[in-house]
Tab-separated table of C-alpha atoms in Angstrom:
chain	number	residue	atom	x	y	z
A	1	MET	CA	115.436	31.699	20.314
A	2	THR	CA	112.176	29.662	19.568
A	3	ASP	CA	111.522	27.158	22.392
A	4	LYS	CA	111.316	23.845	20.520
A	5	ARG	CA	110.073	21.692	23.556
A	6	PHE	CA	106.721	19.757	23.522
A	7	HIS	CA	104.902	18.294	26.391
A	8	LEU	CA	104.911	14.462	26.917
A	9	SER	CA	102.094	12.617	28.769
A	10	TRP	CA	100.777	9.026	29.088
A	11	PHE	CA	97.239	7.734	28.432
A	12	MET	CA	96.417	4.291	30.467
A	13	ASN	CA	93.742	1.941	31.998
A	14	PHE	CA	93.708	0.610	35.463
A	15	THR	CA	93.261	-2.848	33.876
A	16	PRO	CA	95.260	-5.870	33.345
A	17	ASP	CA	98.533	-5.137	31.805
A	18	GLU	CA	99.857	-7.164	28.665
A	19	TRP	CA	98.899	-10.412	30.458
A	20	ARG	CA	98.966	-12.577	27.543
A	21	GLU	CA	102.529	-11.473	26.288
A	22	PRO	CA	106.066	-12.778	27.266
A	23	PHE	CA	106.819	-9.536	28.812
A	24	GLY	CA	103.754	-8.734	30.795
A	25	ASN	CA	103.113	-8.698	34.386
A	26	GLY	CA	101.034	-11.599	35.036
A	27	GLY	CA	97.863	-9.567	34.405
A	28	THR	CA	97.137	-8.783	38.358
A	29	PRO	CA	98.059	-5.329	38.788
A	30	TRP	CA	95.407	-4.703	41.358
A	31	ASP	CA	97.538	-3.749	44.383
A	32	GLY	CA	98.806	-0.854	41.947
A	33	GLU	CA	102.438	-1.448	42.388
A	34	PHE	CA	103.109	-2.102	38.801
A	35	TYR	CA	101.387	1.191	37.878
A	36	ILE	CA	103.025	3.010	40.755
A	37	GLU	CA	106.443	1.872	39.455
A	38	MET	CA	105.416	2.995	35.956
A	39	ALA	CA	104.579	6.502	37.462
A	40	LYS	CA	107.913	6.647	39.068
A	41	MET	CA	109.556	5.872	35.563
A	42	LEU	CA	107.699	8.595	33.961
A	43	ASP	CA	108.287	11.019	36.741
A	44	ARG	CA	112.111	10.372	36.065
A	45	ALA	CA	111.611	10.904	32.564
A	46	CYS	CA	109.971	14.400	33.071
A	47	PHE	CA	106.445	13.384	31.873
A	48	ASP	CA	103.895	16.037	32.419
A	49	TYR	CA	101.040	13.765	33.409
A	50	ILE	CA	99.731	10.349	33.523
A	51	MET	CA	95.986	10.018	32.649
A	52	ILE	CA	93.870	7.120	33.671
A	53	GLU	CA	90.947	6.364	31.511
A	54	ASP	CA	87.594	5.034	33.058
A	55	LYS	CA	84.338	3.239	32.171
A	56	LEU	CA	81.670	2.327	34.343
A	57	MET	CA	80.360	-0.895	33.245
A	58	VAL	CA	81.007	-4.378	32.021
A	59	PRO	CA	80.443	-4.209	28.199
A	60	GLU	CA	78.254	-6.743	26.506
A	61	ILE	CA	77.491	-5.245	23.092
A	62	TYR	CA	79.960	-7.215	20.989
A	63	GLY	CA	78.387	-10.639	19.937
A	64	GLY	CA	75.343	-9.542	22.634
A	65	SER	CA	77.402	-10.995	25.497
A	66	ARG	CA	79.847	-9.963	27.888
A	67	ASP	CA	81.710	-13.130	27.416
A	68	LEU	CA	84.287	-12.013	25.127
A	69	ALA	CA	84.965	-8.700	26.904
A	70	LEU	CA	85.677	-10.694	29.965
A	71	LYS	CA	87.816	-13.471	28.481
A	72	ALA	CA	89.913	-10.934	26.755
A	73	ALA	CA	89.686	-8.486	29.506
A	74	MET	CA	88.901	-5.683	27.460
A	75	ILE	CA	87.195	-2.678	29.200
A	76	ALA	CA	86.506	-4.929	32.178
A	77	PRO	CA	88.015	-5.710	34.618
A	78	LYS	CA	88.670	-2.000	35.259
A	79	HIS	CA	89.248	-0.490	38.886
A	80	ASP	CA	88.693	3.224	40.197
A	81	PRO	CA	91.200	5.656	38.819
A	82	ALA	CA	90.798	7.955	41.926
A	83	PRO	CA	92.382	5.883	44.527
A	84	LEU	CA	95.389	4.806	42.069
A	85	ALA	CA	95.739	8.498	41.208
A	86	VAL	CA	96.378	9.207	44.848
A	87	ALA	CA	98.976	6.347	45.256
A	88	MET	CA	100.864	7.341	41.969
A	89	GLY	CA	100.935	10.975	43.141
A	90	MET	CA	102.289	10.477	46.593
A	91	ALA	CA	104.864	7.956	45.109
A	92	THR	CA	106.338	10.622	42.880
A	93	GLN	CA	107.462	14.191	42.983
A	94	HIS	CA	106.696	16.111	39.856
A	95	LEU	CA	104.265	13.828	37.638
A	96	GLY	CA	100.898	15.075	37.180
A	97	VAL	CA	98.179	12.381	37.777
A	98	ILE	CA	94.793	12.544	35.854
A	99	ALA	CA	91.732	10.732	36.812
A	100	THR	CA	88.876	10.269	34.670
A	101	MET	CA	85.558	10.890	36.413
A	102	SER	CA	82.180	10.991	34.882
A	103	THR	CA	79.607	13.906	35.429
A	104	MET	CA	76.830	11.348	34.900
A	105	ALA	CA	78.259	9.323	38.244
A	106	TYR	CA	79.325	11.825	40.675
A	107	PRO	CA	77.113	14.520	42.302
A	108	PRO	CA	79.058	17.837	41.833
A	109	PHE	CA	79.634	18.313	45.256
A	110	MET	CA	81.124	14.811	45.618
A	111	LEU	CA	83.448	15.341	42.760
A	112	THR	CA	84.611	18.668	43.565
A	113	ARG	CA	85.615	17.470	47.142
A	114	LEU	CA	87.249	14.406	45.976
A	115	SER	CA	89.359	16.472	43.674
A	116	SER	CA	90.194	19.165	45.785
A	117	THR	CA	91.315	16.238	48.600
A	118	ILE	CA	93.457	14.628	45.916
A	119	ASP	CA	95.151	17.904	44.769
A	120	SER	CA	96.181	18.353	48.360
A	121	LEU	CA	97.497	14.828	48.856
A	122	THR	CA	99.462	15.175	45.691
A	123	LYS	CA	100.773	18.775	46.521
A	124	GLY	CA	98.905	20.392	43.530
A	125	ARG	CA	99.516	17.841	41.073
A	126	PHE	CA	96.010	16.411	40.296
A	127	GLY	CA	93.780	16.645	37.301
A	128	TRP	CA	90.383	15.724	36.204
A	129	ASN	CA	89.595	14.248	32.813
A	130	VAL	CA	86.010	15.431	32.325
A	131	VAL	CA	83.634	13.023	30.789
A	132	THR	CA	79.872	12.614	30.462
A	133	SER	CA	79.939	8.811	29.866
A	134	ALA	CA	78.425	7.624	26.364
A	135	GLU	CA	77.099	4.171	27.338
A	136	ASP	CA	73.739	2.920	28.225
A	137	LEU	CA	75.152	-0.017	30.318
A	138	ALA	CA	76.756	2.712	32.289
A	139	ALA	CA	73.639	4.757	32.621
A	140	GLN	CA	71.735	1.543	34.097
A	141	ASN	CA	74.381	1.618	36.892
A	142	PHE	CA	73.116	4.993	38.011
A	143	ASN	CA	69.303	4.610	38.382
A	144	MET	CA	68.781	5.355	34.623
A	145	ASP	CA	67.378	3.206	31.629
A	146	ALA	CA	69.287	5.011	29.126
A	147	LEU	CA	71.721	8.058	28.492
A	148	PRO	CA	70.022	11.323	27.670
A	149	PRO	CA	70.381	12.548	23.958
A	150	ARG	CA	73.976	13.919	23.332
A	151	GLU	CA	72.962	17.633	23.412
A	152	GLN	CA	71.306	17.358	26.778
A	153	ARG	CA	74.320	15.569	28.216
A	154	TYR	CA	76.620	18.494	27.104
A	155	ALA	CA	74.037	21.087	28.623
A	156	MET	CA	74.040	19.011	31.789
A	157	ALA	CA	77.938	19.197	31.871
A	158	ASP	CA	78.037	22.982	31.142
A	159	GLU	CA	75.932	23.412	34.141
A	160	TYR	CA	77.925	20.812	36.236
A	161	MET	CA	81.040	22.924	35.405
A	162	GLU	CA	79.487	26.016	36.624
A	163	VAL	CA	78.658	24.419	39.744
A	164	VAL	CA	81.901	22.810	40.286
A	165	HIS	CA	83.805	26.111	39.536
A	166	LYS	CA	81.339	27.882	42.276
A	167	LEU	CA	82.230	25.352	44.779
A	168	PHE	CA	85.917	25.769	44.254
A	169	GLU	CA	85.625	29.419	44.651
A	170	SER	CA	83.422	29.024	47.851
A	171	TRP	CA	86.473	29.273	49.972
A	172	GLU	CA	88.564	32.519	49.254
A	173	PRO	CA	92.307	31.576	48.677
A	174	ASP	CA	93.090	33.112	51.895
A	175	ALA	CA	90.258	32.072	54.101
A	176	VAL	CA	92.668	29.675	56.064
A	177	VAL	CA	94.335	32.082	58.616
A	178	LEU	CA	95.703	29.537	61.213
A	179	ASP	CA	95.691	32.083	63.876
A	180	ARG	CA	96.772	30.092	66.909
A	181	GLU	CA	96.712	33.051	69.259
A	182	ASN	CA	93.159	33.944	68.746
A	183	GLY	CA	91.978	30.449	68.110
A	184	VAL	CA	90.729	31.153	64.426
A	185	TYR	CA	91.594	28.209	61.793
A	186	ALA	CA	89.403	29.770	59.000
A	187	ASP	CA	88.009	33.142	58.384
A	188	PRO	CA	84.175	32.580	58.336
A	189	SER	CA	83.626	35.830	56.368
A	190	LYS	CA	85.625	33.902	53.588
A	191	VAL	CA	83.769	30.976	53.179
A	192	HIS	CA	80.386	31.077	51.183
A	193	THR	CA	77.518	29.268	50.304
A	194	ILE	CA	76.992	29.189	46.500
A	195	ASP	CA	73.085	28.523	46.500
A	196	HIS	CA	73.153	27.427	42.937
A	197	LYS	CA	69.599	26.563	41.646
A	198	GLY	CA	69.552	25.342	37.859
A	199	GLU	CA	67.876	23.288	35.301
A	200	PHE	CA	69.697	20.102	36.497
A	201	PHE	CA	71.440	20.809	39.747
A	202	ASN	CA	70.493	22.584	43.302
A	203	VAL	CA	73.786	22.730	45.433
A	204	ARG	CA	73.949	25.022	48.485
A	205	GLY	CA	77.450	24.785	49.396
A	206	PRO	CA	80.028	25.851	50.330
A	207	LEU	CA	82.683	22.942	49.946
A	208	ASN	CA	83.957	21.617	53.195
A	209	THR	CA	87.476	21.143	51.980
A	210	VAL	CA	90.204	23.859	52.459
A	211	PRO	CA	91.475	25.288	48.879
A	212	SER	CA	93.952	22.784	47.629
A	213	PRO	CA	97.443	23.943	46.161
A	214	GLN	CA	96.201	24.628	42.649
A	215	GLY	CA	92.789	26.168	43.670
A	216	LYS	CA	91.300	23.897	41.044
A	217	PRO	CA	92.710	20.819	39.483
A	218	VAL	CA	93.959	20.784	36.010
A	219	PHE	CA	90.823	20.179	33.701
A	220	VAL	CA	91.583	17.700	30.851
A	221	GLN	CA	88.895	16.831	28.037
A	222	ALA	CA	88.745	15.192	24.710
A	223	GLY	CA	85.849	16.867	22.801
A	224	ALA	CA	85.925	15.853	19.241
A	225	SER	CA	82.723	17.051	17.923
A	226	PRO	CA	81.893	20.774	17.252
A	227	ARG	CA	79.972	20.697	20.546
A	228	GLY	CA	82.609	18.899	22.287
A	229	ARG	CA	85.284	21.235	21.034
A	230	ASP	CA	83.246	24.215	22.386
A	231	PHE	CA	83.083	22.679	25.806
A	232	ALA	CA	86.754	21.895	25.811
A	233	ALA	CA	87.916	25.149	24.616
A	234	THR	CA	85.559	26.614	27.536
A	235	HIS	CA	86.912	24.556	30.304
A	236	ALA	CA	90.087	22.576	29.724
A	237	ASP	CA	93.698	23.226	30.510
A	238	SER	CA	94.883	20.393	28.441
A	239	ILE	CA	92.851	18.470	25.414
A	240	VAL	CA	93.880	15.018	24.169
A	241	SER	CA	92.806	14.096	20.659
A	242	VAL	CA	93.574	11.683	18.005
A	243	ALA	CA	93.990	13.283	14.598
A	244	ASN	CA	94.728	11.989	11.146
A	245	GLY	CA	98.420	13.065	10.328
A	246	VAL	CA	100.162	16.370	10.769
A	247	GLU	CA	97.307	18.228	8.587
A	248	GLY	CA	94.727	16.774	10.896
A	249	MET	CA	96.699	17.809	14.150
A	250	LYS	CA	97.510	21.212	13.046
A	251	ALA	CA	93.782	21.818	11.963
A	252	PHE	CA	92.393	20.413	15.347
A	253	ARG	CA	94.775	22.701	17.186
A	254	ASP	CA	94.199	25.769	15.316
A	255	ASP	CA	90.469	25.297	15.441
A	256	ILE	CA	90.616	24.797	19.479
A	257	ARG	CA	92.758	28.138	19.729
A	258	ALA	CA	90.324	30.007	17.646
A	259	ARG	CA	87.496	28.775	19.572
A	260	ALA	CA	89.115	29.654	22.945
A	261	GLU	CA	90.056	32.970	21.748
A	262	LYS	CA	86.397	33.706	20.663
A	263	LEU	CA	85.663	32.754	24.334
A	264	GLY	CA	88.126	35.229	25.914
A	265	ARG	CA	90.774	32.716	26.821
A	266	ASN	CA	94.357	32.708	26.237
A	267	PRO	CA	94.851	29.921	23.730
A	268	ASP	CA	98.368	29.358	25.230
A	269	ASP	CA	96.543	28.204	28.417
A	270	ILE	CA	95.171	24.986	26.594
A	271	LYS	CA	97.713	22.446	25.784
A	272	VAL	CA	96.402	20.069	23.094
A	273	LEU	CA	98.225	16.582	23.226
A	274	PHE	CA	97.774	14.209	20.291
A	275	CYS	CA	97.793	10.520	20.938
A	276	ILE	CA	100.478	8.378	19.605
A	277	THR	CA	101.472	4.526	19.776
A	278	PRO	CA	105.086	4.466	19.039
A	279	THR	CA	106.729	1.182	17.979
A	280	LEU	CA	110.352	1.051	18.936
A	281	GLY	CA	113.300	-1.262	17.894
A	282	GLU	CA	117.053	-1.098	17.639
A	283	THR	CA	116.358	-0.836	13.659
A	284	GLU	CA	113.901	0.157	11.771
A	285	LYS	CA	113.391	-3.305	10.452
A	286	GLU	CA	113.094	-4.648	13.861
A	287	ALA	CA	110.605	-2.056	14.852
A	288	ARG	CA	108.411	-2.895	11.671
A	289	GLU	CA	108.488	-6.577	12.244
A	290	LYS	CA	107.283	-5.744	15.769
A	291	TYR	CA	104.658	-3.781	14.550
A	292	ASP	CA	103.324	-6.058	12.055
A	293	ARG	CA	103.574	-8.944	14.590
A	294	VAL	CA	101.077	-6.977	17.020
A	295	MET	CA	98.649	-6.094	14.301
A	296	MET	CA	98.604	-9.871	12.878
A	297	SER	CA	98.025	-11.452	16.203
A	298	ASP	CA	95.107	-13.667	16.644
A	299	ASN	CA	93.627	-11.914	19.678
A	300	PHE	CA	94.357	-8.346	18.099
A	301	VAL	CA	91.329	-7.932	16.042
A	302	THR	CA	88.893	-9.208	18.532
A	303	ASP	CA	90.293	-6.985	21.257
A	304	ILE	CA	89.900	-3.924	19.073
A	305	LEU	CA	86.445	-4.774	18.080
A	306	VAL	CA	85.248	-5.782	21.528
A	307	SER	CA	86.609	-2.323	22.926
A	308	MET	CA	84.991	-0.439	19.900
A	309	SER	CA	81.820	-2.009	20.629
A	310	GLY	CA	81.819	-1.263	24.263
A	311	ILE	CA	82.690	2.390	23.458
A	312	THR	CA	80.381	3.024	20.547
A	313	GLU	CA	77.481	0.719	21.533
A	314	ILE	CA	77.478	-0.927	18.144
A	315	ASP	CA	77.937	-4.825	17.858
A	316	PHE	CA	80.822	-5.244	15.326
A	317	ALA	CA	80.415	-8.917	15.645
A	318	GLN	CA	77.368	-8.816	13.260
A	319	PHE	CA	79.532	-7.579	10.346
A	320	ASP	CA	81.700	-9.628	8.183
A	321	LEU	CA	85.421	-9.177	8.936
A	322	ASP	CA	86.738	-9.174	5.500
A	323	LYS	CA	84.233	-6.881	3.797
A	324	PRO	CA	83.588	-3.264	4.256
A	325	LEU	CA	81.077	-1.820	6.720
A	326	PRO	CA	77.615	-2.182	4.592
A	327	GLU	CA	76.439	1.243	5.844
A	328	LYS	CA	77.443	4.421	7.479
A	329	LEU	CA	76.740	3.849	11.277
A	330	VAL	CA	75.397	6.329	13.880
A	331	THR	CA	75.452	6.235	17.757
A	332	ASN	CA	74.219	7.996	20.643
A	333	GLY	CA	77.381	6.671	22.107
A	334	GLU	CA	80.997	8.051	21.432
A	335	SER	CA	80.290	9.648	17.872
A	336	GLY	CA	83.722	10.788	17.537
A	337	THR	CA	85.453	7.632	18.270
A	338	LEU	CA	82.986	5.987	15.876
A	339	ASP	CA	83.615	8.094	12.991
A	340	LYS	CA	87.272	7.959	13.245
A	341	PHE	CA	87.043	4.130	13.515
A	342	GLN	CA	84.750	3.584	10.376
A	343	GLN	CA	86.415	5.925	7.791
A	344	TRP	CA	83.380	5.744	6.041
A	345	GLY	CA	83.946	5.351	2.106
A	346	SER	CA	87.538	4.217	2.384
A	347	GLY	CA	86.644	0.819	1.073
A	348	LYS	CA	88.753	-0.842	3.949
A	349	THR	CA	87.398	-4.173	5.263
A	350	LEU	CA	86.375	-4.289	8.915
A	351	ARG	CA	89.635	-6.427	9.621
A	352	GLU	CA	91.611	-3.375	8.010
A	353	LEU	CA	89.722	-0.790	10.172
A	354	ALA	CA	90.528	-2.689	13.483
A	355	ALA	CA	94.270	-2.924	12.522
A	356	ASP	CA	94.001	1.078	11.875
A	357	SER	CA	92.211	1.632	15.260
A	358	GLY	CA	95.011	-0.220	16.938
A	359	GLY	CA	98.071	0.856	14.933
A	360	GLY	CA	96.704	4.126	13.174
A	361	MET	CA	93.698	5.642	14.574
A	362	VAL	CA	94.760	5.590	18.060
A	363	SER	CA	98.026	7.215	16.676
A	364	SER	CA	97.995	10.551	15.169
A	365	LEU	CA	100.730	9.706	13.122
A	366	GLU	CA	102.836	6.617	12.041
A	367	LEU	CA	105.831	6.326	14.604
A	368	ILE	CA	107.682	3.212	13.914
A	369	GLY	CA	111.581	2.815	14.117
A	370	THR	CA	114.662	3.407	16.294
A	371	PRO	CA	114.282	6.024	19.023
A	372	ASP	CA	116.445	8.632	16.953
A	373	GLN	CA	114.027	8.052	13.823
A	374	VAL	CA	110.996	8.374	16.208
A	375	ALA	CA	112.174	11.341	18.092
A	376	GLU	CA	113.001	13.130	14.876
A	377	ARG	CA	109.893	12.507	13.167
A	378	MET	CA	107.894	13.843	16.538
A	379	GLY	CA	110.071	16.974	16.387
A	380	GLU	CA	109.418	17.775	12.598
A	381	ALA	CA	105.361	17.074	13.075
A	382	MET	CA	105.153	19.191	16.179
A	383	ALA	CA	107.116	21.983	14.472
A	384	GLU	CA	104.574	21.827	11.637
A	385	VAL	CA	101.565	21.644	14.144
A	386	GLY	CA	102.894	24.380	16.110
A	387	GLY	CA	102.719	22.638	19.640
A	388	ASP	CA	101.831	21.623	22.315
A	389	GLY	CA	102.657	17.665	22.792
A	390	PHE	CA	102.008	14.126	22.543
A	391	LEU	CA	99.983	11.458	24.649
A	392	VAL	CA	101.623	8.055	24.566
A	393	THR	CA	99.496	5.176	24.669
A	394	THR	CA	99.408	1.357	23.178
A	395	PRO	CA	97.180	0.105	20.711
A	396	THR	CA	94.845	-1.774	23.224
A	397	LEU	CA	95.735	0.481	26.045
A	398	ARG	CA	97.406	-2.310	27.750
A	399	VAL	CA	100.984	-1.880	28.884
A	400	SER	CA	104.048	-3.743	29.811
A	401	ARG	CA	107.054	-2.746	31.946
A	402	ARG	CA	109.295	-3.406	28.602
A	403	TYR	CA	107.278	-0.822	26.426
A	404	VAL	CA	107.494	1.849	29.248
A	405	VAL	CA	111.308	1.439	29.508
A	406	GLU	CA	111.694	1.567	25.772
A	407	VAL	CA	109.918	4.763	25.826
A	408	THR	CA	111.483	6.284	29.104
A	409	ASP	CA	114.942	4.976	28.495
A	410	GLY	CA	115.043	4.834	24.761
A	411	LEU	CA	112.703	7.659	23.076
A	412	VAL	CA	112.870	10.291	25.950
A	413	PRO	CA	116.748	10.469	25.822
A	414	ALA	CA	116.572	10.882	21.879
A	415	LEU	CA	114.005	13.765	22.531
A	416	GLN	CA	116.233	15.533	25.094
A	417	LYS	CA	119.252	15.203	23.150
A	418	ARG	CA	117.345	17.231	20.450
A	419	GLY	CA	116.133	19.537	22.938
A	420	LEU	CA	112.508	18.809	22.151
A	421	MET	CA	111.670	17.692	25.914
A	422	ARG	CA	112.329	18.999	29.414
A	423	THR	CA	115.310	17.662	31.289
A	424	GLU	CA	114.073	18.733	34.657
A	425	TYR	CA	110.859	20.020	35.988
A	426	LYS	CA	110.776	23.819	36.974
A	427	HIS	CA	107.604	24.031	38.843
A	428	LYS	CA	105.872	22.185	41.727
A	429	LEU	CA	102.227	22.437	40.257
A	430	LEU	CA	100.863	20.743	37.525
A	431	ARG	CA	99.335	23.696	35.963
A	432	ASP	CA	102.434	25.640	35.924
A	433	ASN	CA	104.544	22.737	34.242
A	434	LEU	CA	101.904	22.701	31.539
A	435	ARG	CA	102.219	26.567	31.029
A	436	GLU	CA	106.074	26.317	31.189
A	437	PHE	CA	106.250	26.383	27.414
């Protein structure tokens, strides 16, 4: 019998929660307790992983100022995901924890060492979301005036990954012998320098951490452009994406699998998860009213445009909210995100594009209804796509405890009842759980 199950993960920010809403947590989650509780809930619900996004700057693109970004708490404040990943991983039993870390910000040795350490602390459940950063404001925090062009960033990232793999492999899997009788902790003949001398990086090695439970963390990526898809198909264990409906989801997954096969990889080793923002209610009418209420809120459009300006480095405050964008926009920032957002040629106003970005463009398909209705739609969509699963998030990436409960205690049981989601974990390591089906 064909396994109908698919993977379910969560995408979040280490930012204030839904601090303006009645069921928010007050906007002060900095001790991590709110997100640790959330991780425990996802662990009980048998999610594969929780992924923590990151940016390395305070945005000041929208309106030419950082004022609105800080007032709305969009993109900033944002705390470092790596310590939170450790805290969440050590508080859970099975859930994978994914931290976003930029190849621009970390020297390869430091990132490899940090990843190895966290994988050991979480007993083999750590993953790295590989990003190159796409904001000049971030580059200016790291001794640069501006980011290199996109193609050069990918060339640097390719070599960066080469170095990372060499460092992880600088200790052979059985290098630690723990021979107490002869006083030998590690066999020196099984620890090697890498002596990498490349175009962008010179790294001697070896790594000074022992091999972690997974050997290497799970690699997650979100490449959307053709170059980005090649990078993801080369390196990723899991790819996260936003697609336009079932046809777009299937086309993207088929394309990634074809690229992986051409590169000599087993496509089944790469799990493609599509972003969704389900809106749940006790009735379909209630869910629809909730959705419309969010989309029409006074703060929503500004929140989305502040975020989109920070990500794409285009000031959307310069355009009329109630008119279509006057031209097709280009950027050296996140071009894939920009292309999805602007929907050039659709005739939609900027206000409508913002609503789409929150309610539709962050979600690969519309999911509004009761838990049973949404679960049924998810199952039908995944059957057409062929796999591999979904990445739950919210329109502005802010989250409330209420929303988490709606998903873990409402949607998840509806999925499990249909045989669409695991009811228990079979493996200890994150990579093994991802490859289970």
